[in-house]
Short mmCIF file of C-alpha atoms and ligand atoms in Angstrom, two decimals:
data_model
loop_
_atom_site.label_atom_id
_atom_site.label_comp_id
_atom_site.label_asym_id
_atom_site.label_seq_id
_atom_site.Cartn_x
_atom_site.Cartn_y
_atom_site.Cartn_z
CA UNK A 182 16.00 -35.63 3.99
CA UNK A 183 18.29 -37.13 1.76
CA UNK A 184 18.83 -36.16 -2.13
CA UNK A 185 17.14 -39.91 -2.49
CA UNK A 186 14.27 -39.66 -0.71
CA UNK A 187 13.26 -36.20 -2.12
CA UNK A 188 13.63 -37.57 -5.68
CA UNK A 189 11.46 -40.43 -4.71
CA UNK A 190 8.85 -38.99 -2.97
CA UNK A 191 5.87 -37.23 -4.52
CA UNK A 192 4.97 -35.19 -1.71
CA UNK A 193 8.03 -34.03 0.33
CA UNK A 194 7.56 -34.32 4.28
CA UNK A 195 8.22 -30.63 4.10
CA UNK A 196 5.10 -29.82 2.81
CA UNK A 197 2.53 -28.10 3.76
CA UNK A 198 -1.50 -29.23 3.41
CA UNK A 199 -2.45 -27.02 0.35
CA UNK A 200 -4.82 -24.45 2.23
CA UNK A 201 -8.03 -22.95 0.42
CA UNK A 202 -10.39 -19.97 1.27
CA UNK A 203 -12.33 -20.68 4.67
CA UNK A 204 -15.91 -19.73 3.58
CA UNK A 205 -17.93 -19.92 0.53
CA UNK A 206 -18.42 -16.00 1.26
CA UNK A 207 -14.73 -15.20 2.04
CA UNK A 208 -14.27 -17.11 -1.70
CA UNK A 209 -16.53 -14.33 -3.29
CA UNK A 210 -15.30 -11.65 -1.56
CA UNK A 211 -11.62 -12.46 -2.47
CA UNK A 212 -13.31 -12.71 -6.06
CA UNK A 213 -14.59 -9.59 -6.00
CA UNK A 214 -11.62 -7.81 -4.04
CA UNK A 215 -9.72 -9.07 -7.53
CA UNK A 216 -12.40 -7.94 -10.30
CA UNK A 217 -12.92 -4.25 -8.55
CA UNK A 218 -10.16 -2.32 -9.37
CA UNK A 219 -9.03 0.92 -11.38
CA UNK A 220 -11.12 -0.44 -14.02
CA UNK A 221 -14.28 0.08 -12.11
CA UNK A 222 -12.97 4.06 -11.86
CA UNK A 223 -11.11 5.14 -14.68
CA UNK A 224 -12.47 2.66 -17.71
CA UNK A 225 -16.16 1.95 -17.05
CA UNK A 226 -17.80 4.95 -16.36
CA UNK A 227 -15.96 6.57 -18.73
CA UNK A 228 -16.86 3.90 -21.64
CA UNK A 229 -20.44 3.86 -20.67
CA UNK A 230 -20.92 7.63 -20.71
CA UNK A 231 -18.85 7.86 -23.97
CA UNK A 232 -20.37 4.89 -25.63
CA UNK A 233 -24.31 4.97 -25.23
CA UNK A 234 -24.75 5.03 -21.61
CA UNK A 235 -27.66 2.74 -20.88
CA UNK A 236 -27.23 1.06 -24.27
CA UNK A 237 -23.54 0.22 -23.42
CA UNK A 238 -24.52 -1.00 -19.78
CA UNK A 239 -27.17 -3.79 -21.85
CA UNK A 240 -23.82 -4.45 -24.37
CA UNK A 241 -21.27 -5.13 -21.90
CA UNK A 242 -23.85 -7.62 -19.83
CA UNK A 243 -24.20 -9.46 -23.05
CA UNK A 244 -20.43 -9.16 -23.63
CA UNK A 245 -20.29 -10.94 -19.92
CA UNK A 246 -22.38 -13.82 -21.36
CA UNK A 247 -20.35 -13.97 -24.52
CA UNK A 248 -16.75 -13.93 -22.50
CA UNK A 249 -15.84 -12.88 -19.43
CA UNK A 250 -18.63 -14.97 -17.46
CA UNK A 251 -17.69 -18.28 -19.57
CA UNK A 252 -13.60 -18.33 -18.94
CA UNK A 253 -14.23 -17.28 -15.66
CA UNK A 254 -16.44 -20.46 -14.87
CA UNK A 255 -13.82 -22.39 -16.96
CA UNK A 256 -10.78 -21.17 -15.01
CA UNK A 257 -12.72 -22.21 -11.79
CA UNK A 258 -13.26 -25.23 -13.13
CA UNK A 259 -9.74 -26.04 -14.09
CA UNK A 260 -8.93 -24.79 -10.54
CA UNK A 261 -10.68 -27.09 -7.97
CA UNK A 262 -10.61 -29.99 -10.38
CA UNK A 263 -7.04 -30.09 -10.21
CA UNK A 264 -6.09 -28.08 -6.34
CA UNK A 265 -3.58 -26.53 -8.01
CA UNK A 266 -1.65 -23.08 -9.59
CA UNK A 267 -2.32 -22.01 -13.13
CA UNK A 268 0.12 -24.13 -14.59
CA UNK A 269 0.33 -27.56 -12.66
CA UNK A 270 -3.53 -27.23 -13.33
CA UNK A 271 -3.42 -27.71 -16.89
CA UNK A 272 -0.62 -30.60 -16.67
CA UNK A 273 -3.14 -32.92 -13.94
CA UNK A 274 -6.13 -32.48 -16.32
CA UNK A 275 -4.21 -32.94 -19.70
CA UNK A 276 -1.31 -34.48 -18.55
CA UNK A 277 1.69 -34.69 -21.46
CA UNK A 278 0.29 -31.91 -23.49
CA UNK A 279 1.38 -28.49 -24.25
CA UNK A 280 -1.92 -27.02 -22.55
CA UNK A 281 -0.35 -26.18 -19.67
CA UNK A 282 1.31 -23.17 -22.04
CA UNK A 283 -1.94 -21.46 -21.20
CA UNK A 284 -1.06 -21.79 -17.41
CA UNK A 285 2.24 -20.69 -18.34
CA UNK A 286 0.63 -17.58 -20.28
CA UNK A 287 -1.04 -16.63 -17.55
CA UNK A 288 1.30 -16.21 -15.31
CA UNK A 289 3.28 -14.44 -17.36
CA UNK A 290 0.52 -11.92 -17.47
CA UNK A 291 -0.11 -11.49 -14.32
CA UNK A 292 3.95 -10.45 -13.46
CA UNK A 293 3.72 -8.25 -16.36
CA UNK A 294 0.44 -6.42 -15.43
CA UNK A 295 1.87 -6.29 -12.18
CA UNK A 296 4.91 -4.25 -13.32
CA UNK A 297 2.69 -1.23 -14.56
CA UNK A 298 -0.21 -1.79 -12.32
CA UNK A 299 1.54 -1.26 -9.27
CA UNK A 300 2.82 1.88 -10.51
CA UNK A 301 -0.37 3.38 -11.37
CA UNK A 302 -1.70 2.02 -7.77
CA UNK A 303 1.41 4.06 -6.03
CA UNK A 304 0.41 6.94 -8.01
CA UNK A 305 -2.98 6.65 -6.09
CA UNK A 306 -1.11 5.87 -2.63
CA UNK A 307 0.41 9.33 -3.42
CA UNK A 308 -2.73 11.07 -3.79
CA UNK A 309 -4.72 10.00 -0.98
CA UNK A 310 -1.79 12.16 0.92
CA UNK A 311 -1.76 14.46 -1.17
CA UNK A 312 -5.53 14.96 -1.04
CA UNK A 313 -5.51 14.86 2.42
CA UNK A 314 -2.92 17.37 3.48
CA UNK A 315 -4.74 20.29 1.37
CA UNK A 316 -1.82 20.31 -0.83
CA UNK A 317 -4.32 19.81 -3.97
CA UNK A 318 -7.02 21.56 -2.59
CA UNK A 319 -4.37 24.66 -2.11
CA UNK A 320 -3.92 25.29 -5.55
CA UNK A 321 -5.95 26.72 -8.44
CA UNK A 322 -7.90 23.83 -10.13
CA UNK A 323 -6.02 24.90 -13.41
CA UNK A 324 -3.06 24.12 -12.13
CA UNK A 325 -4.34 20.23 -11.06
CA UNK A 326 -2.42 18.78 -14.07
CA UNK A 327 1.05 20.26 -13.19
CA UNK A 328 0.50 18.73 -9.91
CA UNK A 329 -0.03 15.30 -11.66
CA UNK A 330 2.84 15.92 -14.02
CA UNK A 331 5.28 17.07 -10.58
CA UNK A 332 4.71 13.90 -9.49
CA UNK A 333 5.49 11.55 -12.44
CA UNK A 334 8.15 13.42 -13.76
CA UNK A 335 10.20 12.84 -10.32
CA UNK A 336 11.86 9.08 -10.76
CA UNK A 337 12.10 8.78 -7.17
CA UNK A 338 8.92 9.73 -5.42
CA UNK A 339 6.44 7.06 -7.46
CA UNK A 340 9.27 4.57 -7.16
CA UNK A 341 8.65 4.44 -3.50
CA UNK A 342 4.94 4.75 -3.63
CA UNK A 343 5.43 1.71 -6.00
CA UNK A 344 7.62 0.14 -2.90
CA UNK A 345 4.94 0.56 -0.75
CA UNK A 346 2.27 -1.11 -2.35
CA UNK A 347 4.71 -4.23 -3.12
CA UNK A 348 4.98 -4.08 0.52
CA UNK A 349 1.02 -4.06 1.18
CA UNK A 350 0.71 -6.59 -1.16
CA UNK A 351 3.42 -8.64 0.43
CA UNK A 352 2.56 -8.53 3.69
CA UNK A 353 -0.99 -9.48 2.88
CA UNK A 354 0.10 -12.51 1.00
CA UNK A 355 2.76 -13.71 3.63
CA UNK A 356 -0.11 -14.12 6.11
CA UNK A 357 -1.92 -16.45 3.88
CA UNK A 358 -4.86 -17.21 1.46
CA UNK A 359 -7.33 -17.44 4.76
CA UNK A 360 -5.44 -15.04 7.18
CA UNK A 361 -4.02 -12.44 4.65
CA UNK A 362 -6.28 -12.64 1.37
CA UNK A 363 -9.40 -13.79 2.36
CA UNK A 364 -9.57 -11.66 5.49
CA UNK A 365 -8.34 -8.26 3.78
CA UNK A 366 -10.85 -8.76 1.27
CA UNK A 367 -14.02 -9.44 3.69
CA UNK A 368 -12.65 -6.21 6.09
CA UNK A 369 -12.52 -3.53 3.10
CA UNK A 370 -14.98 -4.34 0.55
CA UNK A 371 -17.71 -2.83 2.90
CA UNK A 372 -15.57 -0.02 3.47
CA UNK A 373 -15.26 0.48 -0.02
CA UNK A 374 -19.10 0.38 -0.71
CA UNK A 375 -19.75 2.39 2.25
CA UNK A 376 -17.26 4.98 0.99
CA UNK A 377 -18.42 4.62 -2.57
CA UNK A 378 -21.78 5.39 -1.40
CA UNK A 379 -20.95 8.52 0.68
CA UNK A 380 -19.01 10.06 -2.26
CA UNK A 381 -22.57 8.98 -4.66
CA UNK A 382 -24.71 11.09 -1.98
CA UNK A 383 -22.32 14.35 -2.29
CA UNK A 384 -22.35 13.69 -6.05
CA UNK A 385 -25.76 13.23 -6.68
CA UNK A 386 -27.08 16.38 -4.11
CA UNK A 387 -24.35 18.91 -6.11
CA UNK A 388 -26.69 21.54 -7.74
CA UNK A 389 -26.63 20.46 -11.83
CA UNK A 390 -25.91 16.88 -11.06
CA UNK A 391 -28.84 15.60 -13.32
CA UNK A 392 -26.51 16.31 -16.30
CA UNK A 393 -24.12 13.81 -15.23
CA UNK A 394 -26.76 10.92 -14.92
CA UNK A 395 -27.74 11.92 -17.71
CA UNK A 396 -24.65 11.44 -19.34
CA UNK A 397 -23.62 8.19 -17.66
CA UNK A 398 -27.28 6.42 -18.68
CA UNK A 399 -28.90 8.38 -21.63
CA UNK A 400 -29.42 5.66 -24.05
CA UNK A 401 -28.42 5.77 -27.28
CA UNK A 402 -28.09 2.38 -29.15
CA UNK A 403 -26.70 4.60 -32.38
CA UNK A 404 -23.59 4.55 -30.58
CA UNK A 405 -23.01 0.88 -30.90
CA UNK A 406 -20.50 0.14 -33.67
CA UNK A 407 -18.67 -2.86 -34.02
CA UNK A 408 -15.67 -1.02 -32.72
CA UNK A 409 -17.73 -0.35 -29.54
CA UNK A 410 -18.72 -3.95 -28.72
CA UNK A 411 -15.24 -5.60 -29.28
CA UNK A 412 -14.02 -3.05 -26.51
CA UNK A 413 -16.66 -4.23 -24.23
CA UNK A 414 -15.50 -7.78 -24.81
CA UNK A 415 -12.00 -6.72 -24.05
CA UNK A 416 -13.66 -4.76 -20.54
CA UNK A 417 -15.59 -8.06 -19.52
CA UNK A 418 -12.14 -9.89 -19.77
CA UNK A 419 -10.17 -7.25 -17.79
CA UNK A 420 -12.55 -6.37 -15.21
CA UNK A 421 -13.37 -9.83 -14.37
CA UNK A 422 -9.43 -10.78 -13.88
CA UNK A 423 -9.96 -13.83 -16.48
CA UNK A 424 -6.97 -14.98 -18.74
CA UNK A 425 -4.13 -14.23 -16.32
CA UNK A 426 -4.38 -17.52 -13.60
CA UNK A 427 -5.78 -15.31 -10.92
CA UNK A 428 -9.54 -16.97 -11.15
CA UNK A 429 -7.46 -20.55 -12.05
CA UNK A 430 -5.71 -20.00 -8.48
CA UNK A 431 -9.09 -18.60 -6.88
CA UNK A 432 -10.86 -21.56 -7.95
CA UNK A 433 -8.26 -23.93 -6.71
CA UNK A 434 -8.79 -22.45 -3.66
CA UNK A 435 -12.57 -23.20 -3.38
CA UNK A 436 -14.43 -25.97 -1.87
CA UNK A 437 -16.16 -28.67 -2.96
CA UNK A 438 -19.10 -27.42 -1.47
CA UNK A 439 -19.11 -24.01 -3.22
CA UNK A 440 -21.12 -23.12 -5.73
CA UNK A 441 -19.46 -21.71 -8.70
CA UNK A 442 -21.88 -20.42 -11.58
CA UNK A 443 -23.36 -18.86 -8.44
CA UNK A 444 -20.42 -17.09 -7.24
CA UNK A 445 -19.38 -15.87 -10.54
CA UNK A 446 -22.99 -14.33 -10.72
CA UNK A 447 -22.96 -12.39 -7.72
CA UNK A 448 -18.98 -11.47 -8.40
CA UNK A 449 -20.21 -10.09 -11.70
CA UNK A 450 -23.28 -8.23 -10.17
CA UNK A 451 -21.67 -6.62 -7.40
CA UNK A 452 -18.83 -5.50 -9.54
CA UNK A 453 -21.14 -4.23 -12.40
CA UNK A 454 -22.56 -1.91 -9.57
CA UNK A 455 -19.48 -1.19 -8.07
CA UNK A 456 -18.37 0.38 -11.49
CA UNK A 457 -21.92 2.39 -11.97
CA UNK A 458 -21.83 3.76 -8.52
CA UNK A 459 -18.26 5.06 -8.95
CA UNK A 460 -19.81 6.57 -12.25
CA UNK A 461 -22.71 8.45 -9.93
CA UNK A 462 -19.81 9.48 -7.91
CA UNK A 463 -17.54 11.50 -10.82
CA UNK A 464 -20.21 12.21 -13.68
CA UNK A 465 -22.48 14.04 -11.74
CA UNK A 466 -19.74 16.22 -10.39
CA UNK A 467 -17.71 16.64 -13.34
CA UNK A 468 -20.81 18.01 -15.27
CA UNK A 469 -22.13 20.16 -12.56
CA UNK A 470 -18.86 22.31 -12.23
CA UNK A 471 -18.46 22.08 -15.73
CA UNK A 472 -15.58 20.18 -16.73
CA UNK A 473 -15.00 17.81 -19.69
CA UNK A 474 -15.40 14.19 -18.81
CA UNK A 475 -12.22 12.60 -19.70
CA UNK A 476 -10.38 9.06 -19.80
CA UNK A 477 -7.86 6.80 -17.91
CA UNK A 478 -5.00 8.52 -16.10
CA UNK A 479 -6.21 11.69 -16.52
CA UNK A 480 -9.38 11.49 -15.61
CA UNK A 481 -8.59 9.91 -12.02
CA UNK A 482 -5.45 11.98 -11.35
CA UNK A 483 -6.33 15.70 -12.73
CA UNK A 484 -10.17 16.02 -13.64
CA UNK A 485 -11.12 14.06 -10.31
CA UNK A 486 -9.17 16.56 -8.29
CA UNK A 487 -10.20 19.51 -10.00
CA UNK A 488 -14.08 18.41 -9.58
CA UNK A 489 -13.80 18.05 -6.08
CA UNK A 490 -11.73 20.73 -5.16
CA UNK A 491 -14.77 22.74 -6.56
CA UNK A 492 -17.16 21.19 -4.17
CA UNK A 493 -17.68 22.12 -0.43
CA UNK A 494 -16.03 19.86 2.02
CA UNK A 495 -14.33 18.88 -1.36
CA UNK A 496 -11.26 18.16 0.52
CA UNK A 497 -12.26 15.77 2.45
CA UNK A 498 -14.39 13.61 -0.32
CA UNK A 499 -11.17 13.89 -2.01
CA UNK A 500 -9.03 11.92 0.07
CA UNK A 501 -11.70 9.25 0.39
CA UNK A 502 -12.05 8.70 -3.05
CA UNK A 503 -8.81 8.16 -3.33
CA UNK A 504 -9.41 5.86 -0.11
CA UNK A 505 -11.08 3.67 -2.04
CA UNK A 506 -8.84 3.90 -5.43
CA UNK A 507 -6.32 2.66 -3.12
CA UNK A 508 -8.26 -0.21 -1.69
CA UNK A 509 -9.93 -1.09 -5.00
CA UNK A 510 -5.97 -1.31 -6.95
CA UNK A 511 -4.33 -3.13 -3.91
CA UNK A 512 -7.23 -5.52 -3.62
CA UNK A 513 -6.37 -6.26 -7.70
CA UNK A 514 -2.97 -6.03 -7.12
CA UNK A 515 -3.13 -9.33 -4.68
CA UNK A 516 -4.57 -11.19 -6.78
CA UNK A 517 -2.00 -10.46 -9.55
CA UNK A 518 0.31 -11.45 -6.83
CA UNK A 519 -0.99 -14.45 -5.98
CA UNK A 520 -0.47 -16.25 -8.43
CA UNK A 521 3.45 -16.21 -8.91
CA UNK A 522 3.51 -16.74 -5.82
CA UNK A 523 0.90 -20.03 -6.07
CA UNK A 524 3.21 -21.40 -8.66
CA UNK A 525 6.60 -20.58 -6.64
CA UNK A 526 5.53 -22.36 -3.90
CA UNK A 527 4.14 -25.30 -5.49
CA UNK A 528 6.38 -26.53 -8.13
CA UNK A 529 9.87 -25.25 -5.82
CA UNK A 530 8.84 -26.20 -2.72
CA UNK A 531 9.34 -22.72 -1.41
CA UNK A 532 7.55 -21.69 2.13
CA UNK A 533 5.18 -18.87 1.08
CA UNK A 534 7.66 -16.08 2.46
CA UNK A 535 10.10 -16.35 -0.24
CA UNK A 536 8.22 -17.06 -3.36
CA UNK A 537 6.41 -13.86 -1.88
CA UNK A 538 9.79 -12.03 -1.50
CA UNK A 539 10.80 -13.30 -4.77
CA UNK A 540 8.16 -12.35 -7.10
CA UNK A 541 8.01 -9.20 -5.23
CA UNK A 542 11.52 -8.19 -5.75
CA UNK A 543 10.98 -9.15 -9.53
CA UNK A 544 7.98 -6.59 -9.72
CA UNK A 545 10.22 -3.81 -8.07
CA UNK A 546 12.72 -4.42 -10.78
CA UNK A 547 11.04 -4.53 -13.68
CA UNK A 548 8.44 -2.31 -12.18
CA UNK A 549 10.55 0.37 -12.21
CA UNK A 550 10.71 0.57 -15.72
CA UNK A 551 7.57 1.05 -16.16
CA UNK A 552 7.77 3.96 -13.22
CA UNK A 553 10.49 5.63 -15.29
CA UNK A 554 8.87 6.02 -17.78
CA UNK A 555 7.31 8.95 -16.95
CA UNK A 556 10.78 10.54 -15.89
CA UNK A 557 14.40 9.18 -16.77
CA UNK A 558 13.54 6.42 -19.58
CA UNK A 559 10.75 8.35 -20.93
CA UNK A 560 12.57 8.26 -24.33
CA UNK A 561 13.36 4.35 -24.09
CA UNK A 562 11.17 2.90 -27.05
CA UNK A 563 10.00 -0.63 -27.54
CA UNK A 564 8.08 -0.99 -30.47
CA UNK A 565 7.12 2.83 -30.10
CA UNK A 566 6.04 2.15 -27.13
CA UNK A 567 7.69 3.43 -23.73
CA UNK A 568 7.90 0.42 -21.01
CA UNK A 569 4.70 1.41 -19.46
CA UNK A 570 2.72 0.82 -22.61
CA UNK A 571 5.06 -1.80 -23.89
CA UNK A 572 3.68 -3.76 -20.63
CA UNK A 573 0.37 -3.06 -20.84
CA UNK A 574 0.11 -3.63 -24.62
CA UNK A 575 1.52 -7.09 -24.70
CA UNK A 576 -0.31 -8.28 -21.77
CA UNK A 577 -3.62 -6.76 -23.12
CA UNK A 578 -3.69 -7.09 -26.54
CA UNK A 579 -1.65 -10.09 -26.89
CA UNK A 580 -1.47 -12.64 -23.49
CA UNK A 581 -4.81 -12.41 -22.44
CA UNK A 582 -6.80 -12.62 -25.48
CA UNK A 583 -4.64 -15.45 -26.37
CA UNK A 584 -4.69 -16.98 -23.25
CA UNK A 585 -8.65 -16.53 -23.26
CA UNK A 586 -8.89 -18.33 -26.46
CA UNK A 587 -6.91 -21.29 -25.21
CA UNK A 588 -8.46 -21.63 -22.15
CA UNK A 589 -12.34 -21.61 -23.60
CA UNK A 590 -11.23 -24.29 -26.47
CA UNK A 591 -9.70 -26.33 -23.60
CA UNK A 592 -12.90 -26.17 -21.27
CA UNK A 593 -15.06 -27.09 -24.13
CA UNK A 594 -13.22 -29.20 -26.16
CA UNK A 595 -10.76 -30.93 -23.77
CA UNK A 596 -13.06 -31.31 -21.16
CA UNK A 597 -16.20 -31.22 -22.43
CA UNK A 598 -19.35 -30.17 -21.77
CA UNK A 599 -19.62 -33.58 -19.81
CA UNK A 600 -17.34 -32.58 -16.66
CA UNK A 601 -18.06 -28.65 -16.91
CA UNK A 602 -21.66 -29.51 -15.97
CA UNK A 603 -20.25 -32.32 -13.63
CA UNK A 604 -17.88 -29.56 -11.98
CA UNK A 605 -20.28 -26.62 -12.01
CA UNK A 606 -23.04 -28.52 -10.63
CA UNK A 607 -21.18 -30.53 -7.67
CA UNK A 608 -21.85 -34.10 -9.30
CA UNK A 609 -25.38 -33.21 -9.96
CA UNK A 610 -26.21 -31.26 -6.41
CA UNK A 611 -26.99 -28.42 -7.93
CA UNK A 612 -30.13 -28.00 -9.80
CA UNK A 613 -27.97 -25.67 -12.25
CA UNK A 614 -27.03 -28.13 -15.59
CA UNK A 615 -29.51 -26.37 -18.07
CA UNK A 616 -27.13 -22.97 -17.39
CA UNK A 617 -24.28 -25.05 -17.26
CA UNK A 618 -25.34 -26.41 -20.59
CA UNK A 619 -25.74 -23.13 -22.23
CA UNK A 620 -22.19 -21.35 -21.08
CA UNK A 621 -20.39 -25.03 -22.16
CA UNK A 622 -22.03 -24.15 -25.55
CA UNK A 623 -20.90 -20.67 -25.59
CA UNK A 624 -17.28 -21.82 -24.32
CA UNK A 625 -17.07 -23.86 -27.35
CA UNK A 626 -18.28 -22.46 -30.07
CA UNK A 627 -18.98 -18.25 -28.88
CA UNK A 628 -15.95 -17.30 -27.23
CA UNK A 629 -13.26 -18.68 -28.92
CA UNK A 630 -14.54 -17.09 -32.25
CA UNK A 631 -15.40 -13.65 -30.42
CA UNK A 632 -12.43 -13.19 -28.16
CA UNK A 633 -9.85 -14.45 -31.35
CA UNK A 634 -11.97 -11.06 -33.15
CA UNK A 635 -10.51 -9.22 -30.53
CA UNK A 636 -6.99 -10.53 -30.55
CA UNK A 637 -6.90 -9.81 -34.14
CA UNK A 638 -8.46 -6.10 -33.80
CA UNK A 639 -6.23 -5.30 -31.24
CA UNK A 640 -2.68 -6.08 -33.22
CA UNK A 641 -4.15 -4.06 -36.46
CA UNK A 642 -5.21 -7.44 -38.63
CA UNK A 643 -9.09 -6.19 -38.42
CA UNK A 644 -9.76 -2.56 -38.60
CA UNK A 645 -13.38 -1.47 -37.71
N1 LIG B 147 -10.23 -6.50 -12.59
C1 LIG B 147 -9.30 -5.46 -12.27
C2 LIG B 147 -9.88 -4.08 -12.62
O1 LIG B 147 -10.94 -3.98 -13.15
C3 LIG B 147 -8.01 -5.57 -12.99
C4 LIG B 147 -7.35 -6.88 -12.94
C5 LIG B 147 -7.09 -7.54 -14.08
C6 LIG B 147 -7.02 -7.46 -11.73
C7 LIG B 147 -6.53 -8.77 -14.05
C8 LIG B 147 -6.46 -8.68 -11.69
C9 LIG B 147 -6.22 -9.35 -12.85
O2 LIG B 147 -9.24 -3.08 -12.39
#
């Protein structure tokens, strides 16, 4: 083709029909592949138990409502209208405005996440080996935390755990958003469940493991400060993969057929119980061998460990846990990786191999930043921060609350109430407007308000 005919054409010969998930199911269960991940392990159940237990569960539904349920529906919405990635999207519904900054946000975010996420998931890669072989059941549970610390103060055994995931994830997004993403996710989310359930039964039949449910449900509405519920609001934003272009790609993906406020629903469900029965799996344990329940890395990497170890067969519920840690973070980590490559592809032209190879070489790189610093560049500051925390703090506290806040004013304000029912209901086929109605409400007046209270919170402007 000529430099003429390339410059003249819209669509270059070259390309490809934009392809979209198969199946109304296979589009939920690459949904839900994205929203389960470490979160469901290492932040729910631990929030829940900490903050109220049943009391917390009722908050964080509400908190759904309030955010992550609205920009969810809003970011599918801005997907299939426009068939396109998270930035494009923004320019073919508001075309010659700065919108599309949002887009550009949220990409952004989702390379950056990647670069600390996919460390974490190698970390769990590591385990499930480690698990398996005996060598954590071989030594005393006290010494669980050195075995953790052995392993992220070497630079060069996470860095190629952290390799193999971007090769996981890589491979699975070469073969396509039907053959590679769509497929994974429909293959391993029963495994996960099945697995989830087998490690809730050994849990819940430990002698003493009443003490656990009853700290993962015991309500206590006392413990619901102000403090409390803007951290839910921040966890219904993170574990439903909003603010970041992953659901704006997802939903560009969909058909016109599927039904969207209906997907969301079951995506939120599913992964609402996902995150309790991983609770039933670890709280019960943890209280009937008598350890403190703890948070975040530590909890998955040296209390989890040291639980099991104490169990019979403990070996062996070990590595499956960490089974389905792995699938859980890689199924989160696709997503993430997605949508570079979405964008790549689209506005360079690129076949789907190299804007794979290239975003994946970019998360290696920067990626290993963040896996040093746990080793050689744990003294590198940013803002007091070491590179790990740098990444997740301006992705977390500052992208995607921003990002949510722009995309909820654009849904409601830009394009109205008027095409959100239009979108969400399939012109009118689905008997769904008054719902439709009442999240367009929420979009524009609820969570621009609530999610900007969390922005501010989070850089140190509000202090509850
Ligand atoms: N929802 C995932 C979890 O709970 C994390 C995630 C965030 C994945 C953003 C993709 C995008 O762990």
């Amino acid at each position: 083709m000529d430099a003429q005919t390339t410059a003249y054409s819209k669509v270059p010969k070259t390309a490809k029909p934009r392809q979209g998930f198969a199946t109304g199911l296979g589009a939920i269960a690459a949904t839900l592949g994205s929203a389960v991940g470490l979160g469901n392990i290492w932040k729910f159940p631990y929030m829940t138990g900490q903050n109220g237990g049943a009391a917390f569960i009722l908050v964080y539904l509400l908190c759904l409502f309030i955010a992550g349920l609205p920009v969810m529906l809003a970011e599918f919405i801005i997907g299939r209208r426009s068939k396109a990635n998270a930035v494009r999207s923004f320019k073919k519904l508001a075309p010659g405005t700065s919108w599309y900054l949002t887009g550009v946000a949220g990409v952004t975010s989702a390379v950056v996440i990647m670069f600390f996420y996919s460390c974490v998931a190698g970390w769990v890669y590591a385990y499930i080996f480690k698990a398996a072989s005996g060598a954590l059941a071989a030594v005393d549970p006290a010494q669980t935390p050195a075995v953790f610390e052995a392993l992220t103060a070497s630079p060069l055994i996470p860095l190629l755990w952290q390799w193999v995931v971007l090769a996981v994830v890589g491979t699975v997004i070469i073969a396509g958003v039907q053959n590679g993403i769509e497929r994974v996710a429909k293959t391993v989310l029963p495994i996960l469940f099945v697995l989830l359930i087998v490690c809730d039964i050994r849990a819940l039949t430990l002698p003493g493991a009443a003490a656990g449910v009853n700290f993962l449900f015991r309500p206590d509405f006392s413990k619901i400060t102000p403090a409390v519920f803007l951290a839910a609001l921040g966890l219904s934003f993170f574990k439903m993969s909003v603010a970041m272009g992953v659901m704006t790609t997802y939903g560009s993906y969909m058909g016109p057929e599927d039904n969207l406020p209906a997907s969301m629903l079951k995506v939120a469900l599913s992964d609402t119980l996902v995150s309790i029965m991983a609770g039933l799996a670890i709280f019960p344990a943890v209280f009937a061998f008598g350890y403190q329940a703890d948070a975040g890395p530590s909890l998955l990497f040296i209390t989890i460990p040291m639980v099991f170890n104490s169990m019979p067969l403990g070996q062996l519920f070990l590595t499956l846990f960490f089974l389905l840690a792995a699938i859980a973070a890689t199924g989160a980590m696709i997503s993430l990786m997605e949508v570079p490559v979405a964008y790549l592809t689209e506005e360079n032209n690129w076949p789907r191999t190299k804007a794979t190879l290239v975003s994946v070489l970019v998360v290696a790189a920067f990626g290993a930043l963040a896996t040093f610093s746990t080793s050689i560049l744990s003294h590198v500051q940013l803002w007091g921060r070491t590179f790990f925390d740098f990444f997740d703090f301006i992705t977390s506290s500052i992208f995607m609350p921003i990002a949510g806040v722009a995309i909820s004013l654009f849904a409601g304000w830009v394009l109205t109430t008027k095409v959100i029912v239009a979108e969400g209901s399939n012109n009118g086929q689905l008997n769904n407007q008054g719902f439709l109605s009442a999240l367009a409400f929420i979009l524009k007046f609820v969570t621009p308000v609530a999610v900007t209270v969390v922005l501010l919170s989070g850089l140190g402007f509000i202090k509850l």
